[in-house]
XYZ file of C-alpha atoms in Angstrom:
713
model
C 150.015 126.233 96.404
C 147.022 126.867 93.864
C 149.546 129.874 92.084
C 152.965 130.449 92.324
C 153.244 134.606 92.067
C 156.885 136.148 93.312
C 155.861 137.781 96.189
C 158.040 141.299 96.201
C 158.374 140.605 100.961
C 159.400 137.694 100.423
C 162.324 139.086 98.013
C 163.063 142.291 100.364
C 163.807 139.479 103.046
C 166.939 138.366 101.354
C 168.041 141.998 100.868
C 167.728 142.086 97.259
C 165.055 141.869 95.112
C 165.189 138.356 92.383
C 164.679 140.053 88.836
C 162.757 138.399 86.880
C 163.656 137.283 83.547
C 163.928 139.874 80.289
C 163.719 142.944 83.683
C 165.534 145.558 83.821
C 166.507 146.212 87.265
C 165.258 148.383 89.610
C 168.663 150.394 89.322
C 169.270 151.063 86.029
C 169.895 154.442 84.657
C 166.889 154.359 82.403
C 163.802 152.647 84.673
C 161.680 155.326 84.948
C 158.032 155.562 86.529
C 155.318 156.679 83.729
C 152.958 153.905 83.196
C 154.293 153.193 80.150
C 157.768 152.546 81.171
C 157.160 150.553 84.518
C 158.181 147.285 85.411
C 155.727 144.127 83.557
C 154.276 142.281 86.237
C 154.924 139.031 87.613
C 153.010 135.947 85.681
C 150.668 134.773 87.949
C 151.265 130.161 86.664
C 149.292 126.849 88.028
C 151.732 124.473 90.038
C 151.938 120.905 90.107
C 148.800 121.677 92.919
C 145.923 122.974 90.957
C 143.366 121.813 91.249
C 142.047 118.877 89.011
C 139.835 121.512 87.117
C 142.811 123.596 85.632
C 144.171 123.457 81.762
C 142.858 124.998 78.753
C 139.487 123.592 79.251
C 139.221 125.016 82.867
C 139.961 127.811 81.752
C 137.148 127.634 78.048
C 133.946 126.863 80.428
C 135.154 129.565 83.416
C 134.991 131.860 80.371
C 131.791 131.005 78.881
C 130.360 131.050 82.503
C 131.814 134.532 82.441
C 129.839 135.347 79.684
C 126.551 133.920 79.647
C 126.822 137.516 82.290
C 125.718 134.987 85.976
C 126.588 135.940 89.258
C 129.783 135.971 90.023
C 130.915 135.534 86.467
C 129.172 138.128 85.242
C 130.923 139.475 82.101
C 134.473 141.183 82.991
C 135.707 143.193 80.440
C 139.191 141.336 78.961
C 140.656 144.588 80.554
C 141.125 145.121 83.715
C 139.709 147.146 86.202
C 141.996 149.690 87.606
C 144.438 147.537 90.278
C 144.579 148.898 93.763
C 147.492 150.655 95.232
C 150.614 148.259 95.611
C 148.696 145.992 94.145
C 150.383 143.874 91.095
C 148.100 143.675 87.823
C 149.204 139.832 85.526
C 150.026 141.406 82.484
C 149.396 138.169 80.218
C 145.648 136.805 81.045
C 145.693 133.163 79.639
C 142.071 133.144 79.668
C 141.952 136.300 76.929
C 141.211 134.651 73.482
C 139.685 131.860 75.027
C 137.360 134.673 75.884
C 137.449 136.516 73.301
C 136.768 133.408 71.371
C 133.698 133.008 73.003
C 133.197 136.584 73.386
C 132.536 136.942 69.405
C 130.665 133.123 68.884
C 127.275 134.761 70.865
C 127.495 138.121 69.659
C 127.954 136.465 66.182
C 124.754 134.389 67.723
C 123.341 137.389 68.965
C 123.487 139.399 66.263
C 122.067 137.134 63.874
C 119.257 137.173 66.954
C 119.296 141.216 66.399
C 118.832 140.765 63.062
C 115.269 138.691 63.284
C 114.571 141.308 65.580
C 114.638 143.715 63.284
C 112.959 142.077 60.290
C 109.990 140.879 62.468
C 109.447 145.278 63.816
C 110.451 147.068 61.042
C 108.697 145.069 58.761
C 105.666 146.040 60.601
C 106.476 149.403 59.699
C 106.255 151.304 56.234
C 106.724 154.774 55.503
C 102.723 154.335 53.663
C 100.974 153.997 57.477
C 102.778 157.653 57.567
C 101.418 159.774 54.152
C 98.453 157.399 55.185
C 97.936 159.493 58.630
C 98.929 162.727 56.690
C 95.922 162.614 54.647
C 93.076 161.896 56.295
C 94.509 164.276 58.518
C 94.696 166.642 55.915
C 90.988 165.640 55.487
C 89.036 165.907 58.251
C 91.054 168.482 59.844
C 91.821 170.763 58.400
C 90.040 171.105 55.204
C 86.579 173.545 55.173
C 83.205 173.869 53.779
C 82.717 177.503 52.461
C 79.153 177.322 53.447
C 80.096 176.838 57.191
C 81.557 180.256 57.316
C 84.936 178.796 57.253
C 84.885 175.590 60.230
C 87.168 173.586 60.431
C 87.349 170.157 62.962
C 89.988 172.356 65.192
C 88.685 175.605 64.674
C 85.339 173.978 66.924
C 85.109 176.554 69.920
C 81.300 175.255 71.176
C 78.172 172.902 70.653
C 76.727 175.467 67.061
C 80.887 175.146 65.894
C 80.375 171.029 66.161
C 76.948 171.260 64.253
C 78.608 173.048 61.676
C 81.353 170.964 60.735
C 79.001 167.851 61.338
C 77.206 168.478 58.501
C 79.335 170.209 56.082
C 83.251 168.611 55.753
C 82.467 166.065 57.251
C 80.230 164.691 55.373
C 81.712 166.112 52.883
C 85.261 164.217 53.432
C 82.964 160.585 54.084
C 80.726 160.353 51.238
C 83.336 160.117 47.908
C 80.061 159.237 45.352
C 81.288 160.807 42.500
C 85.575 161.351 40.166
C 86.224 165.219 40.009
C 84.637 166.612 37.063
C 81.270 165.535 38.264
C 81.539 162.201 37.352
C 79.499 159.743 38.639
C 81.706 156.236 40.508
C 80.682 153.508 38.765
C 83.523 151.484 40.453
C 81.169 150.264 43.564
C 78.009 151.298 44.257
C 76.503 152.837 46.857
C 80.735 152.812 48.635
C 82.117 155.435 49.189
C 85.839 155.546 48.451
C 87.931 158.078 49.882
C 90.427 160.478 47.112
C 89.223 157.101 45.170
C 91.451 154.592 47.006
C 90.424 154.088 51.262
C 87.140 152.265 50.847
C 84.732 152.895 53.280
C 84.195 149.924 55.855
C 80.260 149.302 57.001
C 79.097 154.125 58.441
C 80.104 156.203 60.410
C 78.981 156.002 64.447
C 78.879 159.274 66.822
C 79.022 158.729 70.583
C 78.081 161.496 73.038
C 78.932 161.134 76.796
C 76.920 163.068 79.627
C 77.117 163.924 83.400
C 73.782 164.316 86.000
C 72.352 167.492 86.924
C 73.300 168.316 90.793
C 76.966 166.011 90.868
C 78.490 169.257 91.933
C 78.117 171.338 95.120
C 76.828 174.978 94.878
C 78.218 177.574 97.447
C 75.218 179.409 99.481
C 74.897 182.563 98.075
C 74.770 181.603 94.470
C 71.767 178.466 94.832
C 68.941 181.600 93.818
C 70.594 182.036 91.027
C 72.096 179.108 89.996
C 69.449 175.392 89.877
C 71.587 173.261 87.505
C 75.337 171.899 88.216
C 77.203 169.653 85.821
C 80.072 168.550 87.370
C 83.585 167.476 85.601
C 82.829 163.383 84.178
C 84.601 161.166 86.230
C 82.211 157.575 85.620
C 80.559 157.885 88.590
C 78.625 160.884 87.833
C 77.868 160.077 84.445
C 74.149 159.567 84.178
C 72.381 156.611 81.097
C 68.769 157.392 82.199
C 66.663 158.251 78.471
C 66.373 161.879 77.366
C 64.657 163.628 74.502
C 62.269 161.817 72.707
C 63.542 158.208 73.739
C 62.927 155.950 70.897
C 65.995 154.994 69.648
C 70.122 154.198 69.903
C 70.834 158.027 69.698
C 68.322 158.928 73.339
C 69.104 155.402 75.336
C 73.011 154.450 76.309
C 73.968 151.578 75.664
C 77.162 149.972 76.960
C 80.147 148.898 75.656
C 82.193 145.106 76.029
C 83.445 144.619 79.441
C 87.279 144.386 76.883
C 86.635 147.836 75.509
C 89.570 150.773 75.739
C 88.970 153.388 77.292
C 90.341 157.229 76.162
C 92.160 159.776 77.188
C 91.243 163.228 76.574
C 92.565 166.333 77.409
C 89.738 166.862 80.366
C 88.494 163.685 81.492
C 89.068 159.878 80.893
C 85.989 158.600 79.035
C 84.551 155.023 79.285
C 83.376 153.250 76.111
C 79.785 153.234 76.069
C 76.951 155.837 75.750
C 73.665 157.579 73.644
C 75.134 155.899 69.768
C 73.984 156.914 66.765
C 74.992 156.385 63.058
C 75.119 158.467 60.102
C 73.736 156.198 56.651
C 75.625 155.750 53.296
C 73.835 158.001 51.839
C 75.111 162.077 52.248
C 71.592 163.448 51.669
C 70.281 161.325 54.535
C 73.105 161.415 57.272
C 72.557 165.349 56.821
C 68.573 165.336 57.299
C 69.889 162.306 60.450
C 72.297 164.756 62.320
C 69.441 167.997 61.320
C 66.869 166.013 63.138
C 69.268 165.989 66.069
C 70.262 169.277 66.173
C 67.043 170.480 66.340
C 65.551 168.189 69.264
C 68.073 168.917 71.188
C 70.901 165.968 71.514
C 73.414 167.270 72.605
C 72.196 169.303 76.002
C 74.449 171.387 78.907
C 75.335 167.596 80.610
C 77.326 166.512 77.324
C 81.218 166.353 78.450
C 82.162 164.273 75.243
C 81.768 163.086 71.246
C 83.562 160.669 69.751
C 83.117 160.478 65.616
C 84.852 156.847 64.820
C 84.666 155.054 61.097
C 87.506 152.594 59.052
C 89.095 152.976 56.076
C 91.220 150.103 54.099
C 93.630 150.700 51.294
C 94.285 147.479 48.808
C 96.996 149.583 47.762
C 99.029 149.211 50.755
C 96.957 146.730 52.287
C 96.490 149.100 54.988
C 93.763 149.740 57.284
C 92.817 153.366 58.860
C 91.056 153.472 62.162
C 89.966 157.658 62.830
C 88.803 159.206 65.134
C 87.310 162.783 65.825
C 86.683 163.233 69.199
C 85.334 166.562 70.692
C 85.017 167.409 74.681
C 83.248 169.870 76.119
C 84.493 170.238 79.411
C 82.317 171.913 82.458
C 84.293 175.694 81.798
C 82.552 175.687 79.313
C 83.213 175.800 75.497
C 85.526 173.060 73.457
C 87.836 170.979 72.948
C 89.462 168.723 70.026
C 91.753 166.229 69.902
C 92.130 163.459 67.453
C 93.686 159.607 66.794
C 94.615 158.817 63.612
C 96.335 154.719 63.886
C 96.932 153.622 59.963
C 97.679 149.470 61.145
C 98.534 146.163 58.702
C 95.867 143.321 61.146
C 95.855 141.374 57.359
C 100.279 140.405 58.228
C 100.406 137.175 55.805
C 99.774 138.342 51.927
C 102.529 137.819 50.093
C 105.747 137.081 49.968
C 107.818 138.983 51.823
C 105.002 139.242 54.437
C 105.106 134.785 54.218
C 109.126 135.687 55.092
C 108.318 137.558 58.402
C 106.031 135.385 59.236
C 108.971 132.648 58.881
C 111.852 136.134 61.063
C 108.575 135.447 63.168
C 108.944 131.740 63.812
C 112.832 132.025 64.375
C 112.666 135.449 67.241
C 108.905 132.724 69.264
C 112.620 129.733 68.712
C 115.206 132.440 69.666
C 113.492 133.790 72.941
C 112.397 129.597 73.661
C 116.196 129.549 73.795
C 116.774 131.638 75.833
C 114.691 131.117 78.896
C 116.158 127.498 78.422
C 119.469 129.311 78.795
C 117.901 131.732 81.537
C 116.276 128.603 83.917
C 119.926 127.045 84.049
C 121.728 129.601 84.886
C 118.804 130.302 87.844
C 118.994 127.091 89.041
C 123.025 127.180 88.755
C 123.705 129.809 90.420
C 120.806 130.554 93.345
C 120.835 134.060 94.266
C 124.601 134.697 92.167
C 122.688 135.213 89.733
C 120.594 138.388 90.703
C 123.837 140.293 91.586
C 124.348 141.247 87.853
C 123.138 143.682 86.150
C 123.534 142.029 83.023
C 121.019 139.269 83.897
C 118.582 141.643 84.607
C 118.464 143.003 81.456
C 117.768 139.746 80.295
C 115.036 138.085 81.957
C 113.533 141.610 80.876
C 114.035 141.473 77.242
C 112.886 137.623 77.922
C 109.482 138.987 79.333
C 108.917 141.574 77.422
C 109.908 139.230 74.817
C 106.775 136.615 75.609
C 104.817 139.680 76.075
C 105.027 140.817 72.268
C 104.766 137.383 71.255
C 101.395 137.017 73.451
C 100.264 140.979 72.492
C 100.733 138.966 68.612
C 99.205 136.087 68.699
C 95.971 137.466 70.723
C 95.506 140.378 67.594
C 96.177 137.879 64.734
C 93.024 135.046 66.239
C 91.197 138.703 66.723
C 91.411 139.134 63.793
C 90.205 136.230 61.950
C 87.306 135.857 64.587
C 85.469 139.071 63.968
C 86.955 140.502 60.755
C 84.246 138.906 59.016
C 81.896 139.333 61.848
C 82.973 143.281 61.132
C 82.085 143.071 57.748
C 79.652 140.955 56.672
C 77.163 144.014 57.642
C 76.885 146.887 55.142
C 74.937 149.650 57.189
C 76.636 148.711 60.721
C 79.721 150.224 62.419
C 82.677 147.877 62.631
C 84.336 149.115 65.394
C 87.982 148.398 64.556
C 89.138 150.446 66.537
C 89.222 147.441 69.711
C 91.348 145.854 67.251
C 94.076 148.883 65.884
C 94.265 149.149 70.102
C 96.301 145.487 70.281
C 98.248 146.634 67.591
C 98.869 149.841 69.362
C 100.523 148.052 71.973
C 101.533 144.885 70.282
C 104.018 147.851 68.751
C 104.533 149.954 71.400
C 105.998 146.222 73.626
C 108.107 145.215 70.473
C 109.567 148.757 70.457
C 110.978 148.232 74.043
C 112.425 144.936 73.408
C 113.862 146.680 70.564
C 115.345 149.177 73.018
C 117.069 146.560 75.261
C 117.941 144.088 72.502
C 120.599 146.894 71.175
C 121.302 147.832 74.508
C 122.381 144.492 75.501
C 125.041 144.786 72.800
C 126.895 146.608 75.282
C 127.619 143.100 77.318
C 129.660 142.121 73.692
C 132.107 145.007 73.757
C 133.386 144.180 76.723
C 136.881 143.431 75.460
C 137.127 147.220 74.128
C 139.493 149.337 75.771
C 137.967 152.376 75.171
C 133.964 150.427 76.279
C 135.648 149.317 79.475
C 136.563 152.948 80.249
C 133.254 154.843 79.999
C 131.203 151.301 81.629
C 135.073 152.691 84.540
C 133.910 155.703 84.879
C 130.214 155.190 85.570
C 129.596 153.327 87.404
C 132.797 155.284 89.676
C 130.538 158.112 89.283
C 127.270 156.932 90.340
C 127.810 157.103 93.920
C 128.674 161.740 93.430
C 126.417 161.351 90.269
C 123.314 159.944 92.562
C 123.883 162.831 95.583
C 124.233 165.125 92.673
C 120.764 164.687 91.731
C 119.328 165.076 94.509
C 120.201 168.332 94.974
C 119.307 168.798 91.329
C 116.503 167.759 91.191
C 115.419 169.610 95.186
C 116.280 173.238 92.890
C 114.336 171.688 90.293
C 111.468 171.240 91.527
C 111.086 173.704 93.505
C 111.822 175.810 90.280
C 108.457 173.455 89.267
C 106.485 174.567 91.917
C 106.314 177.874 91.252
C 106.812 178.732 87.763
C 103.418 176.260 88.311
C 101.647 178.668 90.986
C 103.039 181.863 89.058
C 102.076 181.248 85.737
C 99.847 178.379 85.965
C 96.837 180.203 84.938
C 97.638 182.212 82.544
C 100.232 180.463 80.177
C 99.393 177.115 79.155
C 103.415 175.861 78.946
C 102.411 175.482 82.762
C 99.029 175.032 83.120
C 99.724 172.049 84.837
C 102.642 170.666 86.872
C 103.713 167.944 84.240
C 104.097 171.214 81.740
C 105.563 173.025 83.883
C 108.849 170.378 84.278
C 108.909 169.704 80.318
C 109.014 173.803 80.323
C 111.948 173.391 82.456
C 113.295 171.817 80.787
C 113.235 173.638 77.429
C 114.872 176.663 78.831
C 117.744 173.930 79.640
C 118.083 173.759 75.464
C 117.129 176.679 74.514
C 113.496 176.145 73.005
C 111.346 178.133 74.600
C 109.395 181.537 74.332
C 110.599 183.787 77.133
C 107.176 186.822 76.019
C 104.920 183.868 77.822
C 105.934 184.326 80.403
C 106.715 188.342 80.668
C 102.813 188.229 81.836
C 104.344 188.705 85.230
C 106.708 191.721 84.804
C 108.154 190.380 87.494
C 108.409 188.013 88.857
C 108.638 186.603 85.380
C 112.128 187.991 84.466
C 114.041 187.048 87.868
C 112.372 183.455 86.844
C 113.717 182.823 84.299
C 116.963 184.749 84.895
C 118.241 182.722 88.107
C 116.365 179.152 86.455
C 119.823 179.810 84.053
C 122.232 180.960 86.516
C 121.182 178.193 89.206
C 120.430 175.265 86.840
C 122.516 175.128 83.220
C 125.654 177.317 84.331
C 125.569 175.725 88.145
C 124.429 172.720 88.193
C 125.272 171.343 84.601
C 128.333 172.677 84.804
C 129.091 170.929 88.133
C 127.278 167.113 86.468
C 130.160 167.831 83.746
C 132.957 168.544 86.103
C 132.251 165.048 87.463
C 132.445 163.287 85.041
C 135.358 164.583 83.010
C 137.045 163.926 86.402
C 136.049 160.570 86.780
C 137.562 160.094 83.834
C 140.691 161.586 83.970
C 140.986 159.351 87.045
C 140.043 156.181 85.271
C 142.309 157.047 81.478
C 144.910 158.233 84.386
C 145.237 154.023 86.271
C 144.113 152.940 82.594
C 147.120 153.913 81.719
C 149.545 152.195 84.572
C 148.313 148.770 83.481
C 150.175 147.361 80.774
C 148.547 146.462 78.315
C 145.842 142.284 77.488
C 143.716 143.649 74.052
C 143.479 140.578 72.399
C 142.998 143.208 68.616
C 140.103 141.569 67.415
C 142.180 142.573 63.110
C 145.278 139.833 65.000
C 142.075 136.907 65.779
C 140.254 137.919 62.431
C 143.234 137.090 60.994
C 145.205 134.120 61.722
C 141.736 132.564 61.556
C 141.879 133.873 58.066
C 145.471 133.052 57.591
C 144.539 128.641 59.637
C 141.218 128.513 56.783
C 143.617 129.166 53.565
C 146.992 127.514 54.967
C 144.113 124.461 55.053
C 142.798 124.427 51.562
C 146.124 125.185 49.913
C 146.443 128.861 49.509
C 148.838 129.571 51.107
C 152.342 128.479 52.527
C 152.096 128.083 56.527
C 154.696 130.084 57.570
C 158.373 128.488 59.764
C 158.035 130.017 63.439
C 154.063 129.636 63.066
C 154.074 125.362 62.775
C 155.760 125.109 65.506
C 154.601 128.157 67.695
C 151.543 125.968 67.238
C 153.078 122.701 67.612
C 154.571 124.304 70.972
C 151.461 126.091 72.283
C 149.391 122.267 71.789
C 152.347 120.772 73.912
C 152.168 123.271 76.876
C 148.939 121.652 78.471
C 149.697 118.003 78.350
C 153.606 118.630 79.480
C 152.822 120.820 82.190
C 152.784 118.960 85.429
C 155.531 116.705 83.997
C 158.000 119.722 83.525
C 157.236 120.816 86.698
C 157.408 117.398 88.588
C 160.925 116.833 85.935
C 162.250 120.673 87.519
C 161.743 119.770 91.026
C 163.660 117.046 91.264
C 166.488 118.648 89.225
C 166.859 121.386 92.614
C 167.533 118.675 95.302
C 170.993 120.939 95.112
C 172.650 124.946 95.979
C 175.410 124.204 93.179
C 172.915 122.191 90.906
C 170.195 124.938 90.899
C 172.078 127.776 90.172
C 173.481 126.373 86.926
C 170.772 125.859 85.823
C 169.377 129.072 86.256
C 172.490 130.020 84.497
C 172.325 129.022 82.007
C 168.776 129.699 81.371
C 168.797 133.206 81.604
C 171.459 132.720 77.982
C 168.508 130.673 77.018
C 165.718 133.310 77.012
C 167.932 135.902 75.769
C 167.416 138.564 78.540
C 167.852 141.540 77.145
C 170.803 144.558 78.137
C 170.102 146.509 80.552
C 170.697 149.198 78.242
C 167.811 148.466 76.387
C 164.748 150.220 76.381
C 161.561 149.655 79.605
C 158.612 150.200 77.542
C 160.871 147.560 75.222
C 160.276 144.787 77.790
C 156.613 145.600 78.912
C 155.351 145.814 75.483
C 157.558 142.123 73.795
C 154.880 139.614 73.606
C 155.737 136.230 75.414
C 155.845 132.890 73.127
C 155.375 129.542 74.739
C 158.357 128.664 74.470
C 159.526 131.094 77.055
C 156.439 131.298 79.013
C 157.167 127.315 79.423
C 160.313 128.677 80.573
C 159.047 130.806 83.116
C 157.204 128.522 84.049
C 159.452 126.053 85.235
C 162.023 128.790 86.376
C 158.931 129.984 88.939
C 158.915 126.471 90.268
C 161.710 126.347 90.943
C 161.661 129.331 92.489
C 158.352 128.194 94.783
C 160.494 125.451 95.372
C 163.857 127.221 97.346
C 161.828 129.164 98.928
C 159.694 126.161 100.451
C 163.194 124.976 101.193
C 163.886 128.394 102.933
C 160.447 128.187 104.865
C 161.526 125.080 105.284
C 164.943 125.383 107.195
C 163.427 128.878 108.776
C 161.978 126.589 111.099
C 164.108 124.208 112.215
C 165.785 127.154 113.122
C 163.207 128.889 115.189
C 162.226 125.492 116.714
C 166.618 125.653 117.451
C 166.104 128.131 119.401
C 163.366 127.552 121.438
C 164.581 124.718 122.768
C 168.450 126.788 123.363
C 165.533 129.317 125.286
C 164.222 125.994 127.140
C 167.804 124.034 128.155
C 169.173 126.908 129.523
C 166.291 127.999 131.192
C 166.401 124.897 132.629
C 169.866 125.155 133.549
C 169.848 128.172 135.587
C 167.253 127.031 137.688
């Protein structure tokens, strides 16, 4: 036997169950049935027939394998899951302390990795980015000019408003050649400093995309009234032919680089090419050029979008600000405005703090390489069992996202170093920093996802806590019920979504698209909704709102909470019936501090602690010898009876009138555990002898039966 237990079935065969040392008799009047008063379960111990890998070293190896998250050794909490009915769980876990120490060691290393990752990520972001974006947004999106009838960027409604904005507020925001009080700026000649601090890089660029005529079908009844038809923008309908004066880049199509990012607007997905022109540095020359293009019809019926791009650099905070103003002219007519303002730190390593962040980035790469090697070793060792643990999938996802983030960072750094000098070499050329900002934003997004999953992985190391184990057990137990509830919930939810889209979509912005309907219904559940917007339909609007709130908010959400509450109550009741196996961190830390103080001779060693530590150290080497000696001493029935009686007195069995909760909550010292081990070994031999006698009796009865059969013949 690898592990010997006191089987209840074997005890029942002898008519009266044998009582373990330190336990209450079953007939005691003080024995209760509650979780805090039930008798502690028997202890599983290793006997002489144990495998060669037993002992503290093997338990430590198993603990490390469990914490590594590999396959069947997926991290388990030190609190066991609630046992099935009729199954008794052990009260003492021999590897519990080793598992806790291994977990704490792994947790300390992982906290260092997480701290390094946070330094790398939060070192790229600062509040100055928000302030710079806010300043540029107010200047170019909200500022208007009295000469142009108060037109600002957000108030553009047609092509005429666009030209008023371009010739007025746009040029005023780009040209800062004078200080306050109309004093001429002598800081740098022929250069604009927006708000006196942000250097204008190169010149601004204006680009438009068009669609061809006759790219849509006209119903025959209206063909005599409408000759032209310009469809919505898509790449196949894009017009790339020369138009207008045909004597400059603004009249000829210019293709973009293959890696240039497309733009996702409100009503289309636009390519990076188009008809392009730049604005001179002089404000008067820029106004003359805009007037010339307006008079010669640069914007046509086929125009679907106009981009205004420019970049600035603030040396005070070492930030680039890349600004893109977008005006879309949909096929329905009118104009839609949007903007993208990115403040990014493209020049990374300037100050001492930047070089410190560079060292953190190197440390982060070393951590990722270590994690990759560790995961490859576990996959090689466990093979397909590795992929059966959820934590392993989280580890792989964290590694993959980290590799992508590192790849983005390397590419962005190389691109900046290669293109910076080229982009800044010509003063009258538009420097395309939007391409670099796009990759910087991708890197920020990937590193944000990496930080999110890195923080989620902390749950893997807090599984020794009873509360965390209860919560995880609750979620795992009610997962099937939640999945069934989710099917019913989304059937009703999407039914209301399609209803609201069909009824309110043409008239209410919040329901103009199907995704907007879904988001609006979530807002209704959270109470963030304007009821007056759906009163466009005075009959179906109130019916939709009242029925949705009743079924989804009052019924479905309460069903969801009831499922979780009931499951949590069941799990909590099951855990209350299990004797506590928690090894408190504070006790472990206190013991470690005491040992450290004793070694430093800052504290005197305690009398009892030295003996217990000595016994715990000698336990591994003397366990097999004690078992063999106890086997030799159990040769006769009288000798075994005397040894049991003497051992009962030695183990300080509490009297029957003691409280049952005290026995279940008392700790087992190494000396008592050694005596329990000897007692269990003798019980095992006694059971083996009883089984041997029973086998001999059965053989004798079989022989008598066969003999009686031959005599009858």
